[in-house]
GROMACS .gro file of C-alpha atoms in nm:
model
  146
    1MET     CA    1  -3.817  -2.237   6.334
    2LYS     CA    2  -3.820  -2.284   6.707
    3SER     CA    3  -3.514  -2.177   6.898
    4ILE     CA    4  -3.372  -2.298   7.225
    5LEU     CA    5  -3.088  -2.116   7.411
    6CYS     CA    6  -2.884  -2.362   7.643
    7PHE     CA    7  -2.707  -2.153   7.889
    8GLY     CA    8  -2.468  -2.305   8.121
    9ASP     CA    9  -2.144  -2.417   8.264
   10SER     CA   10  -1.882  -2.679   8.165
   11ASN     CA   11  -2.169  -2.939   8.160
   12THR     CA   12  -2.328  -2.742   7.870
   13TYR     CA   13  -1.991  -2.665   7.721
   14GLY     CA   14  -1.907  -3.057   7.709
   15TYR     CA   15  -1.588  -3.039   7.915
   16ILE     CA   16  -1.428  -3.387   7.919
   17ALA     CA   17  -1.323  -3.455   8.276
   18GLY     CA   18  -0.955  -3.456   8.353
   19GLY     CA   19  -0.879  -3.172   8.103
   20LEU     CA   20  -0.904  -3.386   7.793
   21GLY     CA   21  -1.067  -3.129   7.594
   22ARG     CA   22  -1.437  -3.096   7.471
   23TYR     CA   23  -1.679  -3.336   7.350
   24SER     CA   24  -1.790  -3.294   6.988
   25PHE     CA   25  -2.118  -3.115   6.923
   26ASP     CA   26  -2.313  -3.446   6.859
   27VAL     CA   27  -2.211  -3.587   7.189
   28ARG     CA   28  -2.278  -3.264   7.409
   29TRP     CA   29  -2.630  -3.256   7.537
   30PRO     CA   30  -2.737  -2.939   7.341
   31GLY     CA   31  -2.633  -3.134   7.015
   32ARG     CA   32  -2.818  -3.427   7.114
   33LEU     CA   33  -3.111  -3.223   7.197
   34GLU     CA   34  -3.100  -3.064   6.840
   35ARG     CA   35  -3.069  -3.414   6.696
   36LEU     CA   36  -3.358  -3.544   6.892
   37LEU     CA   37  -3.594  -3.255   6.807
   38GLY     CA   38  -3.510  -3.260   6.430
   39PRO     CA   39  -3.581  -3.014   6.162
   40GLY     CA   40  -3.749  -2.698   6.261
   41TRP     CA   41  -3.541  -2.660   6.578
   42ARG     CA   42  -3.237  -2.451   6.642
   43VAL     CA   43  -3.043  -2.527   6.963
   44VAL     CA   44  -2.789  -2.248   7.055
   45GLU     CA   45  -2.500  -2.377   7.290
   46GLU     CA   46  -2.382  -2.108   7.525
   47GLY     CA   47  -2.169  -2.329   7.780
   48LEU     CA   48  -1.863  -2.185   7.958
   49CYS     CA   49  -1.641  -2.365   8.178
   50GLY     CA   50  -1.659  -2.229   8.550
   51ARG     CA   51  -1.950  -2.003   8.484
   52THR     CA   52  -2.148  -1.913   8.797
   53THR     CA   53  -2.469  -1.752   8.854
   54VAL     CA   54  -2.358  -1.434   8.991
   55PHE     CA   55  -2.026  -1.475   9.171
   56ARG     CA   56  -1.713  -1.334   9.010
   57GLU     CA   57  -1.375  -1.512   9.009
   58PRO     CA   58  -1.086  -1.274   8.928
   59ALA     CA   59  -0.915  -1.577   8.772
   60ARG     CA   60  -1.203  -1.607   8.527
   61PRO     CA   61  -1.329  -1.278   8.383
   62GLY     CA   62  -1.661  -1.292   8.232
   63GLY     CA   63  -1.759  -1.611   8.418
   64ALA     CA   64  -2.060  -1.469   8.610
   65GLY     CA   65  -2.371  -1.550   8.413
   66ILE     CA   66  -2.539  -1.246   8.525
   67ASP     CA   67  -2.291  -1.041   8.323
   68TYR     CA   68  -2.344  -1.226   7.997
   69ILE     CA   69  -2.713  -1.319   7.990
   70SER     CA   70  -2.858  -0.994   7.863
   71PRO     CA   71  -2.645  -0.957   7.560
   72CYS     CA   72  -2.655  -1.340   7.501
   73VAL     CA   73  -3.045  -1.355   7.508
   74ALA     CA   74  -3.058  -1.023   7.307
   75SER     CA   75  -2.817  -1.167   7.029
   76HIS     CA   76  -3.004  -1.496   6.983
   77ARG     CA   77  -3.366  -1.360   6.981
   78PRO     CA   78  -3.629  -1.438   6.903
   79LEU     CA   79  -3.621  -1.750   7.146
   80ASP     CA   80  -3.901  -1.983   7.226
   81PHE     CA   81  -3.715  -2.168   7.519
   82VAL     CA   82  -3.429  -2.100   7.747
   83VAL     CA   83  -3.263  -2.373   7.936
   84LEU     CA   84  -3.061  -2.274   8.232
   85MET     CA   85  -2.805  -2.526   8.376
   86LEU     CA   86  -2.612  -2.325   8.646
   87GLY     CA   87  -2.531  -2.332   9.005
   88THR     CA   88  -2.251  -2.611   9.022
   89ASN     CA   89  -1.978  -2.349   9.041
   90ASP     CA   90  -2.149  -2.160   9.294
   91CYS     CA   91  -2.060  -2.432   9.525
   92LYS     CA   92  -1.695  -2.364   9.520
   93ALA     CA   93  -1.546  -2.300   9.857
   94GLU     CA   94  -1.436  -1.949   9.790
   95PHE     CA   95  -1.794  -1.843   9.760
   96HIS     CA   96  -1.929  -1.980  10.083
   97ALA     CA   97  -2.277  -1.969   9.932
   98SER     CA   98  -2.586  -2.127  10.076
   99ALA     CA   99  -2.839  -2.301   9.856
  100LYS     CA  100  -3.061  -1.996   9.922
  101GLU     CA  101  -2.788  -1.765   9.788
  102ILE     CA  102  -2.753  -1.974   9.470
  103THR     CA  103  -3.117  -1.979   9.413
  104ALA     CA  104  -3.130  -1.603   9.446
  105GLY     CA  105  -2.840  -1.575   9.181
  106LEU     CA  106  -3.048  -1.789   8.934
  107ARG     CA  107  -3.364  -1.602   9.002
  108ARG     CA  108  -3.166  -1.280   8.896
  109ILE     CA  109  -3.082  -1.450   8.575
  110VAL     CA  110  -3.428  -1.571   8.509
  111ASN     CA  111  -3.552  -1.215   8.566
  112VAL     CA  112  -3.316  -1.093   8.301
  113VAL     CA  113  -3.434  -1.360   8.053
  114GLU     CA  114  -3.792  -1.279   8.108
  115ALA     CA  115  -3.729  -0.888   8.040
  116GLU     CA  116  -3.498  -0.970   7.752
  117THR     CA  117  -3.772  -1.189   7.584
  118SER     CA  118  -4.072  -0.986   7.721
  119GLY     CA  119  -4.188  -1.308   7.880
  120ALA     CA  120  -4.222  -1.492   7.554
  121ALA     CA  121  -3.961  -1.751   7.623
  122LYS     CA  122  -4.044  -2.046   7.826
  123ILE     CA  123  -3.764  -2.124   8.092
  124LEU     CA  124  -3.639  -2.463   8.203
  125ILE     CA  125  -3.412  -2.481   8.498
  126ILE     CA  126  -3.191  -2.809   8.524
  127SER     CA  127  -3.052  -2.857   8.877
  128PRO     CA  128  -2.678  -2.853   8.926
  129ALA     CA  129  -2.509  -3.201   8.883
  130TYR     CA  130  -2.437  -3.391   9.198
  131LEU     CA  131  -2.062  -3.339   9.316
  132GLY     CA  132  -1.943  -3.678   9.364
  133GLU     CA  133  -1.626  -3.834   9.497
  134GLY     CA  134  -1.316  -3.718   9.376
  135VAL     CA  135  -1.419  -3.345   9.304
  136CYS     CA  136  -1.246  -3.211   9.602
  137GLY     CA  137  -0.882  -3.133   9.575
  138GLY     CA  138  -0.880  -3.080   9.191
  139SER     CA  139  -0.625  -2.825   9.080
  140ASP     CA  140  -0.892  -2.609   8.915
  141PHE     CA  141  -1.223  -2.692   9.051
  142GLY     CA  142  -1.206  -2.521   9.397
  143PHE     CA  143  -1.465  -2.755   9.575
  144ASP     CA  144  -1.420  -2.876   9.929
  145ALA     CA  145  -1.614  -3.139  10.129
  146ARG     CA  146  -1.884  -2.889  10.204
   0.00000   0.00000   0.00000
């Protein structure tokens, strides 16, 4: 059986915008991926709302991906693929992070995945989602116009 770890933020978690809960597994993208791949594939879903690459928020303990990626990969080995979908929350105003800093954080996570899998897992990075109109000013989001 082939294994894929999907490690990301609320987009991987399946958060329904507006605080309406979570989509069911068959609607979330990791569940759809598993269904499309069919028998012989196992998709491990590791999404967490608010997860960043390396930035820590006091209000969200455990939310920095760098703090959890090593035990996460170790607990799901062997892995054939790791899909990383992070960076959106790194754009929060409180972090003042540039694209270069966000990329460096993601690189650190990639380095951990490579070390934990001895380079055996192929890694796919999915770019952060476009932050469209209406994201600024939300009670929990922390994004500004920048």
